[in-house]
């Protein structure tokens, strides 16, 4: 990296801090801090939902997969996310917004107390917060890998740099700082992604035709929709996991819908996010797909995207791309910190200390900032020890994806009246069954990659549904009332 690159990166950091300070004076209560007062417009919510699905891991772990397996990466990741988000737009997203309107929730696990019981809410809140430590830590580690490739700085320095920047602006600015950073990140990502796309097309020498002729130069399997171990079965499993994740099982994504002004606004936001997932990754991933033509037989394919940037971009544009990668990661880590903080301060701490329920707005806001700070510190520590959990890919896919299902299934299906018979006991059995399956697969690994990742989710889903089918107890009136409110007209 040259001086101009560091200058561009520094400008981005200053922009972040500026957004944080602007948001600081706008945040007056915990509702402002966690849900932006329910005032997010659909376009901002949709863009924020979209870019919150990216991180530096896309340019590290996923770049490695694009290098070794080609187009199948788009099929099993971007396409399944787009399809899952589109389904969520019609069935789930509006319900999250109505939960805030009718129940006054600020965290995605807050409604579980009414829908199930205290035990279920606490299990999901504690387990989900712990899982998020691993997931967010993996994303911090990913951006540190890229910074190491570009500038030669140590992984430890990169993790601490990203973590501290995130720590400052999200702690002072809350969700408003987060979503406006997402918007700025979206603009930076468009500029950087299009720049890389055009540069690689120029290097290939076929002009626009290079989009299609690229695949003739690569191994045949790179153009296939399914490339072992990313088979059709794996894609179906990932689609199921992504439906529960992107409809709100990943808490920071639920917050985008919760903070929308109405059910109709949340629906439009999810549709916008879905459209972006269908289209943008085709451009973003193109340089990754082409990387084997420029760097043959790489010992570590996860470094391929960083090598492309170093090789083909002039001074200044390297800083722009790195700013984009920082923005991707900070978007996710900051939104994770904000949402997990809401769960901790709204759902966990009041159970441990009932006096917190009596706090006024000033003390609740102070508590929100303290919990956000502490959670971010935990993710930095986890990132510094990422190698103990299977590296970046291990943290984000093998751990987070496998554990997400058992936690998110009762959350998402609990919003739908068709599953009203699945009560708190069904939720507990489902979660415990899924977590035990995860442990069993770690102790007795199997060769089927799809089941290794999706086994806990599938077991959790079947336990939840089957218990509801055989449950003869009547649906409690409080649950009927909850579902009645969630089924209101989308414009309300």
Short mmCIF file of C-alpha atoms in Angstrom, two decimals:
data_model
loop_
_atom_site.label_atom_id
_atom_site.label_comp_id
_atom_site.label_asym_id
_atom_site.label_seq_id
_atom_site.Cartn_x
_atom_site.Cartn_y
_atom_site.Cartn_z
CA UNK A 1 0.00 0.00 0.00
CA UNK A 2 1.18 3.49 -0.90
CA UNK A 3 0.62 6.78 0.91
CA UNK A 4 -2.42 7.56 -1.26
CA UNK A 5 -3.99 4.23 -0.30
CA UNK A 6 -3.59 4.96 3.40
CA UNK A 7 -5.06 8.43 2.80
CA UNK A 8 -8.19 6.95 1.18
CA UNK A 9 -8.56 4.42 4.00
CA UNK A 10 -8.14 7.19 6.60
CA UNK A 11 -10.88 9.24 4.93
CA UNK A 12 -13.20 6.27 5.26
CA UNK A 13 -12.41 5.92 8.97
CA UNK A 14 -13.07 9.63 9.48
CA UNK A 15 -16.42 9.23 7.70
CA UNK A 16 -17.33 6.45 10.11
CA UNK A 17 -16.49 8.51 13.15
CA UNK A 18 -18.44 11.43 11.68
CA UNK A 19 -21.50 9.23 11.21
CA UNK A 20 -21.13 8.00 14.77
CA UNK A 21 -20.99 11.54 16.16
CA UNK A 22 -23.99 12.62 14.07
CA UNK A 23 -25.99 9.64 15.32
CA UNK A 24 -24.90 10.28 18.91
CA UNK A 25 -26.89 13.52 19.03
CA UNK A 26 -29.90 11.84 17.42
CA UNK A 27 -30.09 8.97 19.92
CA UNK A 28 -32.14 9.95 22.97
CA UNK A 29 -33.33 6.56 24.27
CA UNK A 30 -32.69 2.82 24.02
CA UNK A 31 -35.46 2.63 21.39
CA UNK A 32 -33.46 5.08 19.24
CA UNK A 33 -30.25 3.18 19.95
CA UNK A 34 -31.64 -0.27 19.07
CA UNK A 35 -34.47 0.31 16.55
CA UNK A 36 -33.94 3.88 15.24
CA UNK A 37 -37.31 4.73 16.79
CA UNK A 38 -39.04 2.53 14.16
CA UNK A 39 -38.37 5.18 11.50
CA UNK A 40 -36.15 3.40 8.96
CA UNK A 41 -37.37 4.04 5.37
CA UNK A 42 -37.70 0.98 3.14
CA UNK A 43 -34.78 1.82 0.85
CA UNK A 44 -32.37 2.39 3.74
CA UNK A 45 -33.60 -0.70 5.58
CA UNK A 46 -33.31 -2.80 2.39
CA UNK A 47 -29.79 -1.64 1.56
CA UNK A 48 -28.74 -2.13 5.17
CA UNK A 49 -30.22 -5.65 5.21
CA UNK A 50 -28.35 -6.44 1.99
CA UNK A 51 -24.90 -5.17 2.91
CA UNK A 52 -25.19 -6.63 6.42
CA UNK A 53 -24.92 -10.02 4.71
CA UNK A 54 -21.37 -9.31 3.54
CA UNK A 55 -18.12 -9.19 5.43
CA UNK A 56 -14.42 -9.54 4.78
CA UNK A 57 -15.06 -13.29 4.87
CA UNK A 58 -16.63 -13.00 1.41
CA UNK A 59 -13.24 -11.83 0.12
CA UNK A 60 -11.24 -14.41 2.08
CA UNK A 61 -13.06 -17.71 2.68
CA UNK A 62 -15.50 -17.33 -0.24
CA UNK A 63 -12.77 -16.03 -2.57
CA UNK A 64 -10.93 -19.26 -1.85
CA UNK A 65 -14.01 -21.28 -2.81
CA UNK A 66 -14.44 -19.26 -6.02
CA UNK A 67 -10.80 -20.04 -6.87
CA UNK A 68 -11.21 -23.79 -6.36
CA UNK A 69 -14.89 -24.40 -7.26
CA UNK A 70 -15.99 -21.57 -9.55
CA UNK A 71 -19.60 -20.56 -10.22
CA UNK A 72 -21.08 -22.99 -7.68
CA UNK A 73 -20.23 -20.36 -5.04
CA UNK A 74 -22.86 -18.00 -6.50
CA UNK A 75 -25.42 -20.81 -6.61
CA UNK A 76 -25.08 -22.04 -3.05
CA UNK A 77 -24.49 -18.64 -1.42
CA UNK A 78 -25.84 -15.59 -3.29
CA UNK A 79 -28.71 -17.30 -5.10
CA UNK A 80 -29.98 -19.12 -2.01
CA UNK A 81 -29.74 -15.91 0.06
CA UNK A 82 -31.68 -13.99 -2.60
CA UNK A 83 -34.39 -16.65 -2.78
CA UNK A 84 -34.60 -16.99 1.00
CA UNK A 85 -34.89 -13.20 1.44
CA UNK A 86 -37.61 -13.03 -1.21
CA UNK A 87 -39.65 -15.67 0.66
CA UNK A 88 -39.08 -13.80 3.91
CA UNK A 89 -40.44 -10.62 2.32
CA UNK A 90 -43.89 -12.16 2.00
CA UNK A 91 -44.08 -14.45 5.01
CA UNK A 92 -41.85 -13.12 7.81
CA UNK A 93 -40.51 -9.56 7.40
CA UNK A 94 -43.82 -7.69 7.94
CA UNK A 95 -44.44 -9.64 11.16
CA UNK A 96 -41.23 -8.33 12.73
CA UNK A 97 -42.30 -4.73 12.18
CA UNK A 98 -45.76 -5.39 13.63
CA UNK A 99 -44.16 -6.95 16.70
CA UNK A 100 -42.56 -3.60 17.51
CA UNK A 101 -45.80 -1.73 16.75
CA UNK A 102 -48.06 -3.95 18.86
CA UNK A 103 -45.66 -5.23 21.53
CA UNK A 104 -43.03 -2.49 21.78
CA UNK A 105 -40.08 -4.86 21.37
CA UNK A 106 -36.52 -3.59 20.85
CA UNK A 107 -34.72 -6.94 20.57
CA UNK A 108 -35.61 -9.94 18.37
CA UNK A 109 -35.80 -12.31 21.34
CA UNK A 110 -38.02 -10.06 23.45
CA UNK A 111 -41.29 -11.48 22.07
CA UNK A 112 -40.30 -15.05 22.98
CA UNK A 113 -41.34 -14.52 26.58
CA UNK A 114 -44.95 -14.05 25.48
CA UNK A 115 -44.86 -16.60 22.67
CA UNK A 116 -43.27 -19.42 24.72
CA UNK A 117 -41.98 -18.91 28.28
CA UNK A 118 -39.06 -17.49 30.23
CA UNK A 119 -36.93 -20.65 29.97
CA UNK A 120 -37.16 -20.74 26.17
CA UNK A 121 -36.43 -17.04 25.84
CA UNK A 122 -33.37 -17.29 28.08
CA UNK A 123 -31.98 -20.37 26.33
CA UNK A 124 -32.26 -18.73 22.90
CA UNK A 125 -30.89 -15.41 24.17
CA UNK A 126 -27.86 -16.95 25.90
CA UNK A 127 -27.06 -19.47 23.16
CA UNK A 128 -27.55 -16.94 20.38
CA UNK A 129 -25.32 -14.35 22.07
CA UNK A 130 -22.58 -16.96 22.49
CA UNK A 131 -22.84 -18.07 18.84
CA UNK A 132 -22.59 -14.45 17.69
CA UNK A 133 -19.29 -14.07 19.51
CA UNK A 134 -17.82 -16.76 17.23
CA UNK A 135 -19.46 -15.43 14.07
CA UNK A 136 -18.42 -11.82 14.60
CA UNK A 137 -14.93 -12.88 15.69
CA UNK A 138 -14.54 -14.77 12.40
CA UNK A 139 -15.41 -11.64 10.43
CA UNK A 140 -12.84 -9.56 12.29
CA UNK A 141 -10.21 -12.22 11.60
CA UNK A 142 -11.13 -12.21 7.89
CA UNK A 143 -10.49 -8.49 7.39
CA UNK A 144 -7.21 -8.79 9.28
CA UNK A 145 -6.09 -11.43 6.74
CA UNK A 146 -6.78 -9.00 3.87
CA UNK A 147 -5.01 -6.12 5.59
CA UNK A 148 -2.03 -8.41 6.05
CA UNK A 149 -1.99 -9.20 2.32
CA UNK A 150 -2.19 -5.53 1.32
CA UNK A 151 0.14 -3.89 3.80
CA UNK A 152 2.09 -6.62 5.59
CA UNK A 153 0.71 -5.64 8.99
CA UNK A 154 0.23 -8.43 11.52
CA UNK A 155 -3.10 -10.19 11.96
CA UNK A 156 -3.21 -8.99 15.56
CA UNK A 157 -2.85 -5.36 14.48
CA UNK A 158 -5.59 -5.76 11.86
CA UNK A 159 -8.05 -7.33 14.30
CA UNK A 160 -7.47 -4.65 16.92
CA UNK A 161 -7.70 -1.82 14.35
CA UNK A 162 -11.04 -3.01 12.93
CA UNK A 163 -12.39 -3.92 16.35
CA UNK A 164 -11.57 -0.55 17.91
CA UNK A 165 -13.06 1.46 15.01
CA UNK A 166 -16.24 -0.61 15.25
CA UNK A 167 -16.22 -0.26 19.03
CA UNK A 168 -16.15 3.53 18.91
CA UNK A 169 -18.78 4.40 16.34
CA UNK A 170 -21.38 1.74 17.19
CA UNK A 171 -21.12 2.36 20.94
CA UNK A 172 -21.86 6.06 20.55
CA UNK A 173 -24.23 5.98 17.57
CA UNK A 174 -26.33 2.80 17.82
CA UNK A 175 -28.48 1.62 14.92
CA UNK A 176 -28.61 5.00 13.18
CA UNK A 177 -24.82 4.98 12.91
CA UNK A 178 -24.93 1.39 11.73
CA UNK A 179 -27.48 1.79 8.90
CA UNK A 180 -25.91 4.99 7.55
CA UNK A 181 -22.53 3.28 7.57
CA UNK A 182 -24.24 0.50 5.61
CA UNK A 183 -25.40 3.02 3.03
CA UNK A 184 -21.94 4.56 2.76
CA UNK A 185 -20.49 1.05 2.56
CA UNK A 186 -22.89 0.23 -0.27
CA UNK A 187 -21.66 3.20 -2.31
CA UNK A 188 -18.00 2.38 -1.64
CA UNK A 189 -18.60 -1.28 -2.47
CA UNK A 190 -20.25 -0.34 -5.78
CA UNK A 191 -17.29 1.83 -6.76
CA UNK A 192 -14.68 -0.72 -5.70
CA UNK A 193 -16.54 -3.73 -7.10
CA UNK A 194 -17.18 -2.14 -10.48
CA UNK A 195 -13.56 -1.00 -10.65
CA UNK A 196 -12.29 -4.53 -10.05
CA UNK A 197 -14.82 -5.95 -12.52
CA UNK A 198 -13.73 -3.58 -15.30
CA UNK A 199 -10.01 -4.06 -14.61
CA UNK A 200 -10.28 -7.86 -14.83
CA UNK A 201 -12.30 -7.61 -18.06
CA UNK A 202 -9.57 -5.41 -19.53
CA UNK A 203 -6.84 -7.82 -18.45
CA UNK A 204 -8.66 -10.76 -20.05
CA UNK A 205 -8.67 -8.85 -23.33
CA UNK A 206 -12.05 -9.95 -24.73
CA UNK A 207 -14.02 -6.86 -23.77
CA UNK A 208 -17.59 -7.49 -22.66
CA UNK A 209 -17.43 -10.95 -24.23
CA UNK A 210 -14.98 -11.86 -21.49
CA UNK A 211 -17.95 -12.28 -19.16
CA UNK A 212 -18.84 -15.42 -21.09
CA UNK A 213 -15.53 -16.56 -22.63
CA UNK A 214 -13.94 -16.66 -19.18
CA UNK A 215 -15.46 -20.07 -18.53
CA UNK A 216 -13.83 -21.59 -21.62
CA UNK A 217 -10.42 -20.83 -20.10
CA UNK A 218 -11.17 -22.38 -16.73
CA UNK A 219 -11.52 -26.06 -15.81
CA UNK A 220 -14.90 -27.41 -16.94
CA UNK A 221 -16.19 -27.99 -13.43
CA UNK A 222 -15.80 -24.27 -12.61
CA UNK A 223 -18.80 -23.44 -14.81
CA UNK A 224 -21.06 -26.07 -13.26
CA UNK A 225 -23.93 -25.09 -10.97
CA UNK A 226 -22.98 -27.81 -8.50
CA UNK A 227 -19.38 -28.76 -7.79
CA UNK A 228 -18.53 -31.34 -5.13
CA UNK A 229 -18.87 -30.93 -2.16
CA UNK A 230 -21.32 -28.11 -3.04
CA UNK A 231 -23.92 -30.48 -4.43
CA UNK A 232 -27.65 -29.99 -5.01
CA UNK A 233 -28.29 -31.47 -1.58
CA UNK A 234 -25.90 -28.97 -0.01
CA UNK A 235 -27.63 -26.09 -1.84
CA UNK A 236 -31.05 -27.19 -0.52
CA UNK A 237 -29.71 -27.41 3.02
CA UNK A 238 -28.09 -23.96 2.73
CA UNK A 239 -31.34 -22.54 1.32
CA UNK A 240 -33.20 -23.78 4.42
CA UNK A 241 -30.54 -22.37 6.73
CA UNK A 242 -30.51 -19.06 4.85
CA UNK A 243 -34.29 -18.75 5.05
CA UNK A 244 -34.16 -18.90 8.83
CA UNK A 245 -31.06 -16.70 8.90
CA UNK A 246 -32.05 -13.88 6.53
CA UNK A 247 -35.67 -13.71 7.68
CA UNK A 248 -34.45 -12.80 11.15
CA UNK A 249 -32.79 -15.81 12.75
CA UNK A 250 -29.61 -13.78 12.35
CA UNK A 251 -30.62 -11.13 14.83
CA UNK A 252 -29.12 -8.05 13.21
CA UNK A 253 -31.14 -8.80 10.06
CA UNK A 254 -34.34 -9.07 12.11
CA UNK A 255 -33.54 -5.62 13.51
CA UNK A 256 -33.77 -4.11 10.00
CA UNK A 257 -37.38 -5.32 9.78
CA UNK A 258 -38.22 -4.49 13.40
CA UNK A 259 -37.03 -0.91 12.85
CA UNK A 260 -39.14 -0.40 9.72
CA UNK A 261 -42.13 1.90 9.99
CA UNK A 262 -44.76 -0.72 9.06
CA UNK A 263 -45.28 -4.21 7.71
CA UNK A 264 -45.44 -2.87 4.17
CA UNK A 265 -42.17 -0.98 4.62
CA UNK A 266 -40.46 -4.13 5.93
CA UNK A 267 -41.78 -6.14 2.97
CA UNK A 268 -40.44 -3.62 0.44
CA UNK A 269 -37.09 -3.57 2.23
CA UNK A 270 -36.76 -7.36 1.99
CA UNK A 271 -37.69 -7.35 -1.72
CA UNK A 272 -35.02 -4.71 -2.43
CA UNK A 273 -32.41 -6.73 -0.53
CA UNK A 274 -33.39 -9.86 -2.46
CA UNK A 275 -33.04 -8.16 -5.86
CA UNK A 276 -29.58 -6.90 -4.91
CA UNK A 277 -28.53 -10.41 -3.87
CA UNK A 278 -29.65 -11.83 -7.21
CA UNK A 279 -27.67 -9.27 -9.25
CA UNK A 280 -24.73 -7.70 -7.42
CA UNK A 281 -22.74 -10.87 -6.49
CA UNK A 282 -22.48 -11.75 -10.19
CA UNK A 283 -20.34 -8.62 -10.63
CA UNK A 284 -18.62 -8.81 -7.25
CA UNK A 285 -17.56 -12.46 -7.63
CA UNK A 286 -16.40 -12.18 -11.25
CA UNK A 287 -12.77 -11.29 -10.38
CA UNK A 288 -12.73 -14.17 -7.89
CA UNK A 289 -13.92 -16.60 -10.58
CA UNK A 290 -11.15 -15.34 -12.91
CA UNK A 291 -8.35 -15.49 -10.33
CA UNK A 292 -7.04 -19.00 -11.32
CA UNK A 293 -6.10 -17.55 -14.72
CA UNK A 294 -3.74 -15.07 -13.10
CA UNK A 295 -2.43 -17.10 -10.15
CA UNK A 296 -2.02 -20.80 -10.83
CA UNK A 297 -1.76 -23.45 -8.12
CA UNK A 298 -1.97 -21.07 -5.16
CA UNK A 299 -1.03 -22.76 -1.90
CA UNK A 300 -3.60 -20.63 -0.06
CA UNK A 301 -6.55 -19.71 -2.36
CA UNK A 302 -8.09 -17.48 0.33
CA UNK A 303 -5.43 -14.89 -0.54
CA UNK A 304 -6.48 -14.77 -4.21
CA UNK A 305 -8.67 -11.64 -4.06
CA UNK A 306 -6.04 -9.69 -2.17
CA UNK A 307 -3.45 -10.72 -4.76
CA UNK A 308 -5.71 -9.52 -7.59
CA UNK A 309 -6.05 -6.12 -5.98
CA UNK A 310 -2.30 -5.79 -5.43
CA UNK A 311 -1.49 -6.93 -8.96
CA UNK A 312 -3.96 -4.95 -11.06
CA UNK A 313 -5.10 -1.81 -9.22
CA UNK A 314 -3.09 1.42 -9.18
CA UNK A 315 -2.25 3.39 -6.06
CA UNK A 316 -5.31 4.97 -4.48
CA UNK A 317 -7.71 2.37 -5.84
CA UNK A 318 -6.12 -0.23 -3.56
CA UNK A 319 -7.11 1.96 -0.64
CA UNK A 320 -10.63 2.25 -2.07
CA UNK A 321 -11.00 -1.52 -2.30
CA UNK A 322 -9.60 -2.00 1.18
CA UNK A 323 -12.00 0.65 2.47
CA UNK A 324 -14.80 -1.35 0.84
CA UNK A 325 -13.64 -4.51 2.57
CA UNK A 326 -13.41 -2.71 5.90
CA UNK A 327 -16.89 -1.33 5.29
CA UNK A 328 -18.25 -4.79 4.55
CA UNK A 329 -16.88 -6.20 7.77
CA UNK A 330 -17.68 -3.23 9.98
CA UNK A 331 -21.24 -3.26 8.66
CA UNK A 332 -21.75 -6.79 9.95
CA UNK A 333 -19.75 -6.60 13.16
CA UNK A 334 -21.33 -3.31 14.22
CA UNK A 335 -24.87 -4.48 13.52
CA UNK A 336 -24.15 -7.72 15.38
CA UNK A 337 -22.87 -5.78 18.37
CA UNK A 338 -25.90 -3.50 18.37
CA UNK A 339 -28.45 -6.31 18.18
CA UNK A 340 -26.75 -8.68 20.62
CA UNK A 341 -26.46 -5.77 23.03
CA UNK A 342 -30.24 -5.34 22.76
CA UNK A 343 -30.77 -9.01 23.64
CA UNK A 344 -28.38 -8.82 26.58
CA UNK A 345 -29.71 -5.56 28.04
CA UNK A 346 -33.42 -6.20 27.31
CA UNK A 347 -33.76 -9.95 27.84
CA UNK A 348 -30.83 -11.36 29.83
CA UNK A 349 -29.73 -8.74 32.35
CA UNK A 350 -33.26 -7.85 33.62
CA UNK A 351 -33.71 -11.52 34.56
CA UNK A 352 -30.40 -11.54 36.43
CA UNK A 353 -31.12 -8.15 38.03
CA UNK A 354 -34.86 -7.24 38.13
CA UNK A 355 -34.02 -3.66 39.19
CA UNK A 356 -32.99 -2.96 35.59
CA UNK A 357 -36.68 -3.05 34.62
CA UNK A 358 -37.14 0.15 36.64
CA UNK A 359 -34.42 2.11 34.81
CA UNK A 360 -35.38 5.38 33.15
CA UNK A 361 -34.42 6.22 29.54
CA UNK A 362 -31.07 7.72 30.51
CA UNK A 363 -29.94 4.66 32.46
CA UNK A 364 -31.26 2.27 29.79
CA UNK A 365 -29.27 4.10 27.14
CA UNK A 366 -26.14 3.99 29.30
CA UNK A 367 -26.64 0.25 29.81
CA UNK A 368 -27.07 -0.21 26.06
CA UNK A 369 -23.72 1.41 25.36
CA UNK A 370 -21.95 -0.56 28.09
CA UNK A 371 -23.23 -3.93 26.83
CA UNK A 372 -22.33 -3.00 23.23
CA UNK A 373 -18.80 -2.16 24.35
CA UNK A 374 -18.38 -5.41 26.30
CA UNK A 375 -19.71 -7.64 23.52
CA UNK A 376 -17.37 -6.05 20.97
CA UNK A 377 -14.40 -6.67 23.28
CA UNK A 378 -15.38 -10.37 23.44
CA UNK A 379 -15.48 -10.63 19.64
CA UNK A 380 -12.01 -9.07 19.37
CA UNK A 381 -10.64 -11.68 21.80
CA UNK A 382 -12.30 -14.46 19.78
CA UNK A 383 -10.84 -13.13 16.52
CA UNK A 384 -7.36 -13.12 18.04
CA UNK A 385 -7.83 -16.85 18.70
CA UNK A 386 -9.58 -17.77 15.42
CA UNK A 387 -7.04 -20.49 14.61
CA UNK A 388 -8.35 -22.56 17.52
CA UNK A 389 -11.81 -22.77 15.88
CA UNK A 390 -10.82 -23.85 12.37
CA UNK A 391 -9.90 -20.42 11.03
CA UNK A 392 -12.23 -17.96 9.32
CA UNK A 393 -14.22 -20.54 7.34
CA UNK A 394 -14.52 -22.76 10.39
CA UNK A 395 -15.91 -19.96 12.55
CA UNK A 396 -18.41 -18.65 10.02
CA UNK A 397 -19.62 -21.81 8.26
CA UNK A 398 -18.85 -24.85 10.38
CA UNK A 399 -19.77 -23.17 13.68
CA UNK A 400 -22.21 -20.36 12.98
CA UNK A 401 -24.21 -21.95 10.14
CA UNK A 402 -24.50 -25.26 11.97
CA UNK A 403 -25.59 -23.69 15.25
CA UNK A 404 -27.86 -21.02 13.76
CA UNK A 405 -30.74 -23.34 12.85
CA UNK A 406 -31.55 -24.74 16.29
CA UNK A 407 -31.67 -21.20 17.69
CA UNK A 408 -33.58 -19.54 14.86
CA UNK A 409 -36.27 -22.13 14.12
CA UNK A 410 -38.40 -21.40 17.21
CA UNK A 411 -37.87 -17.66 16.64
CA UNK A 412 -39.04 -17.62 13.02
CA UNK A 413 -41.73 -20.31 13.10
CA UNK A 414 -43.06 -18.84 16.34
CA UNK A 415 -44.21 -15.85 14.29
CA UNK A 416 -46.41 -18.02 12.02
CA UNK A 417 -49.93 -19.08 13.16
CA UNK A 418 -49.60 -22.47 11.41
CA UNK A 419 -47.13 -23.47 14.13
CA UNK A 420 -49.11 -22.13 17.08
CA UNK A 421 -49.38 -25.63 18.61
CA UNK A 422 -45.61 -25.79 19.00
CA UNK A 423 -45.25 -24.37 22.49
CA UNK A 424 -42.36 -23.67 24.82
CA UNK A 425 -41.67 -27.36 25.35
CA UNK A 426 -41.48 -27.88 21.58
CA UNK A 427 -39.02 -25.01 21.32
CA UNK A 428 -36.80 -26.39 24.10
CA UNK A 429 -36.83 -29.93 22.66
CA UNK A 430 -36.06 -28.51 19.23
CA UNK A 431 -33.12 -26.41 20.42
CA UNK A 432 -31.59 -29.10 22.62
CA UNK A 433 -32.03 -31.74 19.90
CA UNK A 434 -30.28 -29.53 17.34
CA UNK A 435 -27.41 -28.65 19.68
CA UNK A 436 -26.89 -32.32 20.62
CA UNK A 437 -26.80 -33.17 16.92
CA UNK A 438 -24.12 -30.52 16.42
CA UNK A 439 -22.03 -32.00 19.25
CA UNK A 440 -22.50 -35.53 17.94
CA UNK A 441 -21.35 -34.52 14.46
CA UNK A 442 -18.24 -32.91 15.93
CA UNK A 443 -17.41 -36.07 17.90
CA UNK A 444 -18.40 -38.50 15.12
CA UNK A 445 -17.85 -36.60 11.86
CA UNK A 446 -19.45 -37.82 8.63
CA UNK A 447 -18.33 -37.51 5.03
CA UNK A 448 -21.56 -35.88 3.80
CA UNK A 449 -20.80 -32.13 3.89
CA UNK A 450 -24.46 -31.10 3.53
CA UNK A 451 -25.49 -33.09 6.61
CA UNK A 452 -22.46 -31.92 8.57
CA UNK A 453 -23.59 -28.30 8.12
CA UNK A 454 -27.36 -28.79 7.95
CA UNK A 455 -27.89 -31.74 10.28
CA UNK A 456 -28.55 -29.67 13.43
CA UNK A 457 -31.05 -27.45 11.56
CA UNK A 458 -32.96 -30.37 10.03
CA UNK A 459 -33.20 -32.21 13.35
CA UNK A 460 -34.34 -29.05 15.12
CA UNK A 461 -36.97 -28.34 12.44
CA UNK A 462 -38.49 -31.84 12.52
CA UNK A 463 -38.60 -31.94 16.32
CA UNK A 464 -40.36 -28.56 16.46
CA UNK A 465 -42.94 -29.44 13.80
CA UNK A 466 -43.64 -33.01 14.95
CA UNK A 467 -44.19 -31.96 18.56
CA UNK A 468 -46.72 -29.36 17.40
CA UNK A 469 -48.59 -31.95 15.34
CA UNK A 470 -49.04 -34.26 18.33
CA UNK A 471 -49.62 -31.56 20.95
CA UNK A 472 -53.26 -31.78 22.16
CA UNK A 473 -53.13 -28.79 24.50
CA UNK A 474 -55.14 -25.73 23.40
CA UNK A 475 -53.30 -22.69 22.06
CA UNK A 476 -53.02 -20.09 24.86
CA UNK A 477 -55.08 -16.93 24.40
CA UNK A 478 -51.96 -14.75 24.61
CA UNK A 479 -50.48 -16.61 21.61
CA UNK A 480 -53.74 -16.27 19.65
CA UNK A 481 -53.76 -12.54 20.33
CA UNK A 482 -50.10 -12.27 19.29
CA UNK A 483 -50.72 -13.99 15.96
CA UNK A 484 -53.87 -11.96 15.38
CA UNK A 485 -51.84 -8.77 15.63
CA UNK A 486 -49.13 -10.13 13.34
CA UNK A 487 -51.70 -11.00 10.69
CA UNK A 488 -52.93 -7.43 10.39
CA UNK A 489 -52.99 -5.65 7.03
CA UNK A 490 -49.39 -5.19 5.78
CA UNK A 491 -49.85 -1.39 5.70
CA UNK A 492 -50.33 -1.32 9.48
#
